[in-house]
Coordinates of C-alpha atoms in Angstrom, one line a residue:
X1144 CA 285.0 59.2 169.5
X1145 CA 284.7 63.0 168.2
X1146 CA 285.3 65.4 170.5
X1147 CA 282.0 66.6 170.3
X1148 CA 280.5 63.3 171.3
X1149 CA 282.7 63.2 174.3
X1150 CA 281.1 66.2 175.6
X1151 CA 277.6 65.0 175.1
X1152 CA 278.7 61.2 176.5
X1153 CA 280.1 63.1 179.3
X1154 CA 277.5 66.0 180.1
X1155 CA 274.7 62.9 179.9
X1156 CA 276.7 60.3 182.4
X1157 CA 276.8 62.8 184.8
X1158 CA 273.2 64.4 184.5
X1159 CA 271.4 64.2 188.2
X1160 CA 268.3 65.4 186.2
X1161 CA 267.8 61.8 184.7
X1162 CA 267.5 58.6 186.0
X1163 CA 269.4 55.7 185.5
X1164 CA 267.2 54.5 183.1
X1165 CA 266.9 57.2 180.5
X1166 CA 270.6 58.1 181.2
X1167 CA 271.5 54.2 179.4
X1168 CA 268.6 55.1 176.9
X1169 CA 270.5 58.3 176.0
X1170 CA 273.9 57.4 175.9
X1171 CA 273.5 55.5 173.1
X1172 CA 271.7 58.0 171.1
X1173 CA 274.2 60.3 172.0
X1174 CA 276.8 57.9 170.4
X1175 CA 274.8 57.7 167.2
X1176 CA 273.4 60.8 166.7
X1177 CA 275.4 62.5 163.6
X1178 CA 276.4 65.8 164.8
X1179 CA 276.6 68.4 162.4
X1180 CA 278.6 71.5 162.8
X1181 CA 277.0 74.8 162.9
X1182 CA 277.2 77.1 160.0
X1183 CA 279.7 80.4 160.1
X1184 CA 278.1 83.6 160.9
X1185 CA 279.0 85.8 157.4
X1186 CA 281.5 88.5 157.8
X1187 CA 280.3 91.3 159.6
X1188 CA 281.1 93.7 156.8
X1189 CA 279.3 91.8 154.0
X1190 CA 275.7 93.0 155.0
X1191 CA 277.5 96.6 156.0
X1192 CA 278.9 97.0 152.3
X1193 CA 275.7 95.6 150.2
X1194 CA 273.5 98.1 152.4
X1195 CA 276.1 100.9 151.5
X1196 CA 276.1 100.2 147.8
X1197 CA 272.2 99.9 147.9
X1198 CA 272.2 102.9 149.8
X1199 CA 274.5 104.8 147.3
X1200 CA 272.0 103.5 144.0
X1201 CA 269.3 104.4 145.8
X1202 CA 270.0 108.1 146.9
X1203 CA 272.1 108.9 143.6
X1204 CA 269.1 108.1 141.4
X1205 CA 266.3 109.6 143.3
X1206 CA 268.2 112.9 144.9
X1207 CA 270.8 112.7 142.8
X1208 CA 269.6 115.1 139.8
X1209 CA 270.0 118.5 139.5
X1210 CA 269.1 121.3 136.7
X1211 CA 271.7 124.2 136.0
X1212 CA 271.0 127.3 134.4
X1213 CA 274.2 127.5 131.8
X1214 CA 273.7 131.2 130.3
X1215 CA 270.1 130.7 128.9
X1216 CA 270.3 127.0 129.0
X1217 CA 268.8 124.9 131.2
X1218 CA 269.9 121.6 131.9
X1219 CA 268.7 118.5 133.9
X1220 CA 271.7 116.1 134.4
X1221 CA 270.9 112.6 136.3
X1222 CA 273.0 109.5 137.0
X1223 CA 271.5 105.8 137.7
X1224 CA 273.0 102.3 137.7
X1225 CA 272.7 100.7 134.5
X1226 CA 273.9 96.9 132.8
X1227 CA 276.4 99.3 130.2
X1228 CA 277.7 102.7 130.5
X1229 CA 275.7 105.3 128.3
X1230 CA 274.6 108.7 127.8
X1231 CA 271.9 109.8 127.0
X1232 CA 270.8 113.2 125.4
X1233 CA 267.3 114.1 125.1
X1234 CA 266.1 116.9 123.1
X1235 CA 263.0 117.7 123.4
X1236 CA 260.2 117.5 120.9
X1237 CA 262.9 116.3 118.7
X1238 CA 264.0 112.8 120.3
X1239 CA 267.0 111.2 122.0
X1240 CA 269.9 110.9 121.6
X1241 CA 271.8 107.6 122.8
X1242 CA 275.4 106.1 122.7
X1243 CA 277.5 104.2 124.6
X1244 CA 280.4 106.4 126.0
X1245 CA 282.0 105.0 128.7
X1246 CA 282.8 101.3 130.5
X1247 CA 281.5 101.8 134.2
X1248 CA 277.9 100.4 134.7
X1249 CA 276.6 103.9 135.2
X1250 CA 273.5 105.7 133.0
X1251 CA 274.5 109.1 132.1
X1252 CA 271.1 111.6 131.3
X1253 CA 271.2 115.1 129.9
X1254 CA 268.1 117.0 129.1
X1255 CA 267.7 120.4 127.5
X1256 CA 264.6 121.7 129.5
X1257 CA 264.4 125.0 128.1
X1258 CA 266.2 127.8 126.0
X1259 CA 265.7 131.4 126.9
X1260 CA 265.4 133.6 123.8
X1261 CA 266.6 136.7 125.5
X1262 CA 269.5 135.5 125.6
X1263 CA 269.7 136.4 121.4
X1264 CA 268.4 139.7 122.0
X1265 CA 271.5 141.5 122.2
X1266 CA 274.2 141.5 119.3
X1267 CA 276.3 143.9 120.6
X1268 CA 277.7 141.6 123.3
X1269 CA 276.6 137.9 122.4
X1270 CA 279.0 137.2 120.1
X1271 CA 280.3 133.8 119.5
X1272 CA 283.1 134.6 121.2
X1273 CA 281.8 135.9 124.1
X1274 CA 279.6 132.9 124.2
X1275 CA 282.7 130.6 124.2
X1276 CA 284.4 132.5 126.7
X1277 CA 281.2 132.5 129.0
X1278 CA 278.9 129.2 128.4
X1279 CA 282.0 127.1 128.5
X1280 CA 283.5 128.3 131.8
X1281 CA 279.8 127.8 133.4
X1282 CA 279.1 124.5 132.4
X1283 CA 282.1 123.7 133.6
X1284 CA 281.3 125.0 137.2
X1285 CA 277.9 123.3 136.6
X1286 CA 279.7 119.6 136.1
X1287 CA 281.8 120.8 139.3
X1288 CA 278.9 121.4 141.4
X1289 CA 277.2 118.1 140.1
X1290 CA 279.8 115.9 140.7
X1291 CA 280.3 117.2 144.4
X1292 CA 276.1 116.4 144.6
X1293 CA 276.6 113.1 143.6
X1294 CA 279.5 112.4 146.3
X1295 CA 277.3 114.2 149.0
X1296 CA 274.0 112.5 148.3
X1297 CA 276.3 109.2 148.3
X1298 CA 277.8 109.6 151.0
X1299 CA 274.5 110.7 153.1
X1300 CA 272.3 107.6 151.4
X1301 CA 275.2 104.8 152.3
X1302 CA 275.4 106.1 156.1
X1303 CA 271.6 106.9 156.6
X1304 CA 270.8 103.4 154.5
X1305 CA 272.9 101.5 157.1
X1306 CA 271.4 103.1 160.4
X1307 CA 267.8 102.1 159.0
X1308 CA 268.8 98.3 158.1
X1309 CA 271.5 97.6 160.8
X1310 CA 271.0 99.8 163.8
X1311 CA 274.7 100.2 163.4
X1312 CA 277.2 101.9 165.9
X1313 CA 278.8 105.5 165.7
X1314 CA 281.8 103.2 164.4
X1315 CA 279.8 101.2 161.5
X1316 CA 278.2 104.1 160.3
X1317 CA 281.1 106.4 159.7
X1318 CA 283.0 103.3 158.0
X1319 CA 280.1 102.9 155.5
X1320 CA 279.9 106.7 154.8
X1321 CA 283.7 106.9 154.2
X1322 CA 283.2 103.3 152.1
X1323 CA 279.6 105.2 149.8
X1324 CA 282.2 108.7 149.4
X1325 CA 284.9 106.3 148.3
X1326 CA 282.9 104.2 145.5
X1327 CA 280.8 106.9 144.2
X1328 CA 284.7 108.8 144.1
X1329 CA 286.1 106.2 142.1
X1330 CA 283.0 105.5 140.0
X1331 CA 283.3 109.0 138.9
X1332 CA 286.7 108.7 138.0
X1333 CA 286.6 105.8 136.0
X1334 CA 283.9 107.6 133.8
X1335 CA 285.9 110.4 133.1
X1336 CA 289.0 108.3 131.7
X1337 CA 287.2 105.8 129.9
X1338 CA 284.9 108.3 128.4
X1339 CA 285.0 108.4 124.9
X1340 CA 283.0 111.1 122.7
X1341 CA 283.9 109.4 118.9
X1342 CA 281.2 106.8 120.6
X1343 CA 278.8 109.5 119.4
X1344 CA 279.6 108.7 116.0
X1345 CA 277.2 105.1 116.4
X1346 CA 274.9 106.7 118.2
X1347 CA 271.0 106.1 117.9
X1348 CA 268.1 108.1 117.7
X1349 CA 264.8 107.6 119.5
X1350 CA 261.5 109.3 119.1
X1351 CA 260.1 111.7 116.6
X1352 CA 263.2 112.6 114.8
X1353 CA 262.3 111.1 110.9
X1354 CA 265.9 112.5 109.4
X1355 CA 268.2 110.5 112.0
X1356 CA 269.7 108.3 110.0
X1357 CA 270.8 111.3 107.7
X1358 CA 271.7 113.5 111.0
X1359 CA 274.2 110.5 111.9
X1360 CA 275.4 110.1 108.8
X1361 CA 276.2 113.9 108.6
X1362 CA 277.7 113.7 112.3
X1363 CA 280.2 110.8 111.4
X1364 CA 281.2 112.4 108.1
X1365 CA 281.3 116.1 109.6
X1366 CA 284.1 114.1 112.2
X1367 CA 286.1 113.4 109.9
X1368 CA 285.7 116.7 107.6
X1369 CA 286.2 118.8 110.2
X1370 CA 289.9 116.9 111.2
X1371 CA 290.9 117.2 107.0
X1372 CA 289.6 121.0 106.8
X1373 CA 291.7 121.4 110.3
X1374 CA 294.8 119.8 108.6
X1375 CA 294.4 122.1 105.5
X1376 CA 293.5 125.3 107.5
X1377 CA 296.6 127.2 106.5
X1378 CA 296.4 126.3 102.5
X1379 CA 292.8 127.4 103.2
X1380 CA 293.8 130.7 103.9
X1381 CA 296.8 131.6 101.3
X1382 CA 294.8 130.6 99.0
X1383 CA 292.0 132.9 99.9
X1384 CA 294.6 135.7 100.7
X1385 CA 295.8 135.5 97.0
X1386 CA 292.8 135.0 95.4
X1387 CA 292.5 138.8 95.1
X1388 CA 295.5 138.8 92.8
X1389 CA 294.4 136.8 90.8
X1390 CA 291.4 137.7 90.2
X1391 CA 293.0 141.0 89.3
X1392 CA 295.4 139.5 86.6
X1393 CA 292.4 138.1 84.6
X1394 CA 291.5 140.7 82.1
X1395 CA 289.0 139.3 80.3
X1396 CA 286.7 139.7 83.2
X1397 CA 286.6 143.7 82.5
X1398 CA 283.3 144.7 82.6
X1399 CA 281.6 144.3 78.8
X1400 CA 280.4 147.5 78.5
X1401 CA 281.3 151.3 79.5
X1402 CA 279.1 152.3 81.9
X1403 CA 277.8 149.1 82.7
X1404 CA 275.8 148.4 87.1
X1405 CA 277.9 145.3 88.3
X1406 CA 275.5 143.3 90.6
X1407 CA 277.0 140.7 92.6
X1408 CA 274.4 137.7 92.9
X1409 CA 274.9 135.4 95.9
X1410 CA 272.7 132.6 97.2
X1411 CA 273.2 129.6 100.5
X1412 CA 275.9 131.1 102.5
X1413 CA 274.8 129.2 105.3
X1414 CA 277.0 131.2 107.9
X1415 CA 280.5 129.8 106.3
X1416 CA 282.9 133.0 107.1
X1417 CA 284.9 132.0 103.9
X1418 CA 281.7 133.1 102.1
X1419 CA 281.8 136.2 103.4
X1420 CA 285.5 136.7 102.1
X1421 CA 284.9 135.5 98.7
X1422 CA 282.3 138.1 98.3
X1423 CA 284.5 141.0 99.8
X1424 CA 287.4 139.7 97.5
X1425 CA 284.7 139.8 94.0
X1426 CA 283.6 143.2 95.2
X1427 CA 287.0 144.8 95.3
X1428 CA 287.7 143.5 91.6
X1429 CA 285.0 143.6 90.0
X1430 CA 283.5 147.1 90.9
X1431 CA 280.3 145.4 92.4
X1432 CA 277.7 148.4 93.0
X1433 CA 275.6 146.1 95.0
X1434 CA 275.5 142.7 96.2
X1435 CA 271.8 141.0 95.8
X1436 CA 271.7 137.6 98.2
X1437 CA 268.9 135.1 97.2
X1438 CA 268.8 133.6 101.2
X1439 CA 269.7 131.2 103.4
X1440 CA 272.2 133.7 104.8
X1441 CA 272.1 131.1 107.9
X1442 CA 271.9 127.2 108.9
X1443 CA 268.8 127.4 111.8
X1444 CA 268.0 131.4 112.0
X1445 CA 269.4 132.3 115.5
X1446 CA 271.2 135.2 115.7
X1447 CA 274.3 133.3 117.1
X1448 CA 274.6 132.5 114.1
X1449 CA 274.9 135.7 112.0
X1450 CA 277.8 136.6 114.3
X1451 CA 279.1 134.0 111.6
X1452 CA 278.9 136.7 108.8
X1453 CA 279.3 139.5 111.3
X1454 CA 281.9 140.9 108.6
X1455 CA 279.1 141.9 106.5
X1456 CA 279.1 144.6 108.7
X1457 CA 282.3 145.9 106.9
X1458 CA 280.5 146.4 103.0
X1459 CA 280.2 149.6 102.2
X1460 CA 277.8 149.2 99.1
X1461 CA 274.0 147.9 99.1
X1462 CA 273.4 144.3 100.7
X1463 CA 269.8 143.8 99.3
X1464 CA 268.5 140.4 101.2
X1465 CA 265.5 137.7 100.3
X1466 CA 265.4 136.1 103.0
X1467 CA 265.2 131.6 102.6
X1468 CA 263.9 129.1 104.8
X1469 CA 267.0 128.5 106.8
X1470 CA 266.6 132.1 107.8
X1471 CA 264.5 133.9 110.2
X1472 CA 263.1 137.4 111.4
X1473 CA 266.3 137.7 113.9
X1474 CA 268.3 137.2 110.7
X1475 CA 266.4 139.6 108.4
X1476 CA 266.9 142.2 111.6
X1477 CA 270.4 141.7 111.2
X1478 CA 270.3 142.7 107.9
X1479 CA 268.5 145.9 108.2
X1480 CA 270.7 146.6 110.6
X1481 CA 273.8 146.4 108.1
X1482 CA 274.8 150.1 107.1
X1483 CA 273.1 149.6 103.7
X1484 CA 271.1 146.3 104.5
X1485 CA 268.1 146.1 102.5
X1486 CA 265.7 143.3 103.4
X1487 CA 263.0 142.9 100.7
X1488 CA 259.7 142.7 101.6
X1489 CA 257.1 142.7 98.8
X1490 CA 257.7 146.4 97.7
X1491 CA 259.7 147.6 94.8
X1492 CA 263.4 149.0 96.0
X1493 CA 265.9 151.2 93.4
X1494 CA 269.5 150.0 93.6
X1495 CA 272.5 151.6 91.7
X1496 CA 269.2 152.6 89.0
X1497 CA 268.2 149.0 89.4
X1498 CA 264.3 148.0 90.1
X1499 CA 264.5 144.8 92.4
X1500 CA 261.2 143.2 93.8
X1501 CA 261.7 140.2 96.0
X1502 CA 259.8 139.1 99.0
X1503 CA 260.8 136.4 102.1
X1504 CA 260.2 132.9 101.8
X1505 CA 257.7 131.4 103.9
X1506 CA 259.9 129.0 106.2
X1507 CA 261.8 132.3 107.0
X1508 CA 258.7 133.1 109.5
X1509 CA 258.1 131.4 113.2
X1510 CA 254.6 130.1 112.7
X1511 CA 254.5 129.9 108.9
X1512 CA 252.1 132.1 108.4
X1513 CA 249.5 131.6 105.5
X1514 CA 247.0 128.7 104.6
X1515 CA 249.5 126.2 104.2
X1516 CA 249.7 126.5 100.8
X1517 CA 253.0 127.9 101.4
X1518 CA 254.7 128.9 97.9
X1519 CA 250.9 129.8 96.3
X1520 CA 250.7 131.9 99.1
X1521 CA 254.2 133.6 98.6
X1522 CA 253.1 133.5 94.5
X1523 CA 249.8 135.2 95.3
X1524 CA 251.5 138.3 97.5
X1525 CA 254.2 138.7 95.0
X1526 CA 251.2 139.2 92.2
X1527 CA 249.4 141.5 94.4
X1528 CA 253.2 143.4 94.8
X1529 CA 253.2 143.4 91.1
X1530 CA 249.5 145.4 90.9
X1531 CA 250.9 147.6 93.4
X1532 CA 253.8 148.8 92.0
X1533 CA 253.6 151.3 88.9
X1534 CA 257.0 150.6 87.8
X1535 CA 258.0 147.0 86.4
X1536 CA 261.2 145.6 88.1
X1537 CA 264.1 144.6 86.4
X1538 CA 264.8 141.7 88.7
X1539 CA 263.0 139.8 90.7
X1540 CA 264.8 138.2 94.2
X1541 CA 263.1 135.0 95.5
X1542 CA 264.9 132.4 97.2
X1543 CA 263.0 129.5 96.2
X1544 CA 263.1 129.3 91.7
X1545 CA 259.8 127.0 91.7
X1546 CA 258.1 130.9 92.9
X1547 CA 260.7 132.6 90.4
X1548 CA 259.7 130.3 87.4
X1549 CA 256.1 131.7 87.8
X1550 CA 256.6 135.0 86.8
X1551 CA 258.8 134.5 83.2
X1552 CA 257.8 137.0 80.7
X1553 CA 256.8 139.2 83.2
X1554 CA 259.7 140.0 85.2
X1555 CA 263.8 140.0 82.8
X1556 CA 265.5 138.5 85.4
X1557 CA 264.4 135.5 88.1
X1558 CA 267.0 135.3 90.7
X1559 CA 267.0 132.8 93.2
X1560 CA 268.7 130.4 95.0
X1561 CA 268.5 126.9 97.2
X1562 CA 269.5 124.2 95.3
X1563 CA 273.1 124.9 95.5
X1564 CA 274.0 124.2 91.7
X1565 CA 274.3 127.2 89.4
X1566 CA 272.5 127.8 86.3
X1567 CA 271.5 129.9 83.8
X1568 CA 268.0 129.2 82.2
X1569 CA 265.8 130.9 79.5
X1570 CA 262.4 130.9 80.3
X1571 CA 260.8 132.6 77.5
X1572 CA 261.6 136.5 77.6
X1573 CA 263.2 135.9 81.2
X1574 CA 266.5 134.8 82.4
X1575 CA 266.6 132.6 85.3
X1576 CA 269.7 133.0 87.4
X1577 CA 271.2 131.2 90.4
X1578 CA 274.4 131.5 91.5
X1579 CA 274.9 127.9 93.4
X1580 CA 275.7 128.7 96.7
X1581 CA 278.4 131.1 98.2
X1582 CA 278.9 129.4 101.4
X1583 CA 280.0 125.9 100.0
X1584 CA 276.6 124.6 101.4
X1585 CA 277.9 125.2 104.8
X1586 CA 277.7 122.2 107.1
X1587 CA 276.3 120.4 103.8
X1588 CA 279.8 120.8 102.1
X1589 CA 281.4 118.9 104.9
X1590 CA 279.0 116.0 104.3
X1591 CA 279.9 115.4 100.4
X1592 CA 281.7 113.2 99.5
X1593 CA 283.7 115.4 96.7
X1594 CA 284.5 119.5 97.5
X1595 CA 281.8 121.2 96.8
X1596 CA 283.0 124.9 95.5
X1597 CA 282.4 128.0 96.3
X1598 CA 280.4 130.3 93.7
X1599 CA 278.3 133.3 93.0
X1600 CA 277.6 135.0 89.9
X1601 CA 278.3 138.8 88.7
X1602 CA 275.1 140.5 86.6
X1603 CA 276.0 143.5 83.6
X1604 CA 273.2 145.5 83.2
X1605 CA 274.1 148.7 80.9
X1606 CA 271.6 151.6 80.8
X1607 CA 268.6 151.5 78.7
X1608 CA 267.6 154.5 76.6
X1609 CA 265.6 157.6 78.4
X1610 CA 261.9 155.8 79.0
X1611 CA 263.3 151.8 79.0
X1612 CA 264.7 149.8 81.7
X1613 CA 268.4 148.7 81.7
X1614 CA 269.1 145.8 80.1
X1615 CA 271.1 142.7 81.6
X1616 CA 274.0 142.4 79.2
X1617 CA 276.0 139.6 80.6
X1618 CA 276.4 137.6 83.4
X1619 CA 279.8 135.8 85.1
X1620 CA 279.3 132.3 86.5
X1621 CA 282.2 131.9 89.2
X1622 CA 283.4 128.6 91.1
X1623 CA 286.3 128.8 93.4
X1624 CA 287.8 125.8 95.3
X1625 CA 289.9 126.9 98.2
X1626 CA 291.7 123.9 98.7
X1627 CA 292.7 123.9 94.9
X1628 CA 293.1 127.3 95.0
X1629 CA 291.6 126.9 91.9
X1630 CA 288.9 129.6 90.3
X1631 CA 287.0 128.9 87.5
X1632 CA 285.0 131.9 85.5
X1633 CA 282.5 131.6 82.7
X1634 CA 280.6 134.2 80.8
X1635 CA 277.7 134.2 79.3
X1636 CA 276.5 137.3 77.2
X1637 CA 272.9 137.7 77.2
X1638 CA 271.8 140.3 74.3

């Protein structure tokens, strides 16, 4: 017999609180009954370390946000349990911003709440440089203070979870604050070394964005740009640093006439430095008397941006700016600010004996201003600038050359830019001019699949006789490919 039913036989034989009787009644039954052992209480720490780890989820995600203030910027940054470790960026009106970055089950959010535009108000001191040396420190003293939130709200929400569930001791609640500091520690950690930002290179858009597929595809191919234009940095630059001798050594780009106003025609820099050096280089060799850009001087129109081109700064001859719909008023301040920045703006201006007339395109402005017939509206104040003006310009500056097409036969020369492929059209009397674009289409360049070059165009007008305009004698199409090294000139005479 079990030991078990010993005690039972035993504690029933020698019951005084039952009668003969129902003691042989129970005996029996005792013998027969099937005992079952009772089940084993669970570990005491089981229900201690599931109430810390729903205390930790619980706390993180509800107290565990915070917003920074990163020099202008303000950021929200959350964390929350999740099935796969992501981040997620949202960007707001513009969408979200969603890849999988890391292999702990944790949700990573970051949300751009707001942008102060002071904080491009003041171009003597927010340079990009300074910006690096400032945002870049302070975000990471944000992250800092972040990461000690989430330990402390961890820590509070596993020990203050317990004492609600359990009624735990002193003992028991210490042990499961320690245990929520010690996960949320090593959670933490495990992001950081597993995290992985080429994961951005799948990543998805949500929302309103209509051009992500393209914006991807431009991420992933910038990538991998970026690491081949790294690689070729220093070829980059001797070639640039010798293009100025030979340009020099190549006579037959003298000037074709004695006398002759050298404007230098430049279109789509889109903020690329190199641009900048290309046209310094063209004005030493070319006696440029001024330079004439068709627009798009930058990428979004902040004035971070035109830090970029800051060496325009440098020119000592006219800059006469059109301004394009990547630019902005910030940008056509900037130029007016240039020692001799001109920034047209539907009136007739007198370069080096030269009458220019150009006006700003529409998208430059923040609203667009108008009826929302945007480029009959720009026509229509460019007609009226014509009826203002007594004296008929020689050239007229747009950026877009749908508006410039509009006036041949009215105007000699139509320059413009924005498609970023030069040409050379007759229209009639008029000579349509664009000179490609001078920035290798900036972050665009990076995208193609071939290099696309560098250009800008030279214009030869020679003085006209006492009572006629000068006359556009010839004009020099220029490509240059810095990682070729290789410059390509054509010339076209014109009369």
């Amino acid at each position: 017999m079990p030991d078990a039913w010993v005690e039972i036989y035993t504690l029933v034989k020698e019951s005084n609180i039952c009668t003969r009787k129902e003691r042989k009644m129970a005996l029996p039954i005792a013998k027969n009954y099937p005992f079952q052992k009772p089940k084993p209480a669970p570990h005491p720490l089981i229900p201690l370390l599931l109430t810390t780890l729903a205390g930790i989820c619980l706390f993180v995600t509800f107290l565990g946000p915070a917003t920074y203030e990163i020099q202008g910027f303000q950021v929200g940054i959350s964390l929350k349990p999740a099935l796969e470790g992501q981040t997620i960026v949202e960007l707001p009106p513009l969408g979200t911003l969603s890849a999988r970055t890391h292999a702990t089950p944790l949700e990573i959010t970051v949300i751009l709440k707001s942008v102060n535009p002071d904080i491009f108000n003041h171009p003597s001191t927010f340079t990009v440089k300074a910006f690096q040396d400032i945002f870049f420190p302070a975000a990471r003293e944000a992250l800092k203070r972040f990461v000690l939130r989430q330990l402390l709200v961890a820590t509070l929400g596993a020990a203050l979870l317990t004492w609600l569930i359990l009624r735990s001791s002193i003992k028991r609640l210490a042990f499961a604050a320690a245990a929520g500091l010690f996960l949320m520690l090593a959670v933490l950690v495990l992001t950081r070394y597993s995290y992985s930002y080429d994961a951005f290179r799948q990543a998805e858009f949500q929302g309103a964005m209509a051009a992500a597929p393209q914006v991807l595809d431009l991420t992933g191919k910038t990538l991998d740009k970026l690491a081949e234009l790294r690689s070729k940095t220093t070829l980059v630059t001797a070639n640039l640093q010798s293009l100025s001798g030979r340009i020099g050594r190549l006579d037959l780009l003298n000037a074709p006439g004695t006398g002759s106003t050298n404007l230098l025609l430049v279109a789509d820099i889109h903020n690329n430095p190199l641009g900048i050096d290309l046209i310094q280089a063209l004005i030493k060799h070319f006696n440029v008397d001024a330079v004439l850009d068709a627009g798009d001087l930058t990428d979004y129109g902040s004035l971070l941006e035109t830090e970029m081109v800051k060496s325009l700064r440098e020119l000592d001859i006219p800059y006469v700016f059109a301004a394009g719909n990547h630019d902005s008023p910030a940008v056509m301040n900037f130029v007016r600010q240039l020692p001799r920045g001109h920034v047209l703006e539907g009136k007739v201006i007198t370069i080096a004996g030269i009458k220019i007339l150009g006006i700003p395109d529409p998208w430059a402005y923040r609203p667009i201003p108008g009826t929302g017939n945007y480029f009959q509206d720009q026509i229509q104040q460019l007609e009226e600038a014509l009826a203002r003006n007594k004296s008929k310009p020689d050239i007229l500056l747009v950026h877009n050359p749908q508006v410039a097409e509009k006036f041949a036969g009215r105007v000699p020369v139509l320059a413009s830019g924005h498609t970023h492929r030069p040409e050379i059209k007759q229209i009639g009397p008029s000579l349509l001019v664009n000179p490609g674009t001078t920035g290798a289409a900036g972050i665009r360049g990076l995208q193609a699949s071939q290099e696309v070059p560098y250009s800008a165009s030279i214009l030869y007008f020679t003085p006209g006789t006492p009572g006629e305009n000068p006359e556009l004698t010839a004009i020099d199409m220029i490509k240059y490919e810095p990682l070729s090294g290789r410059i390509t000139v054509e010339r076209q005479v014109t009369n």
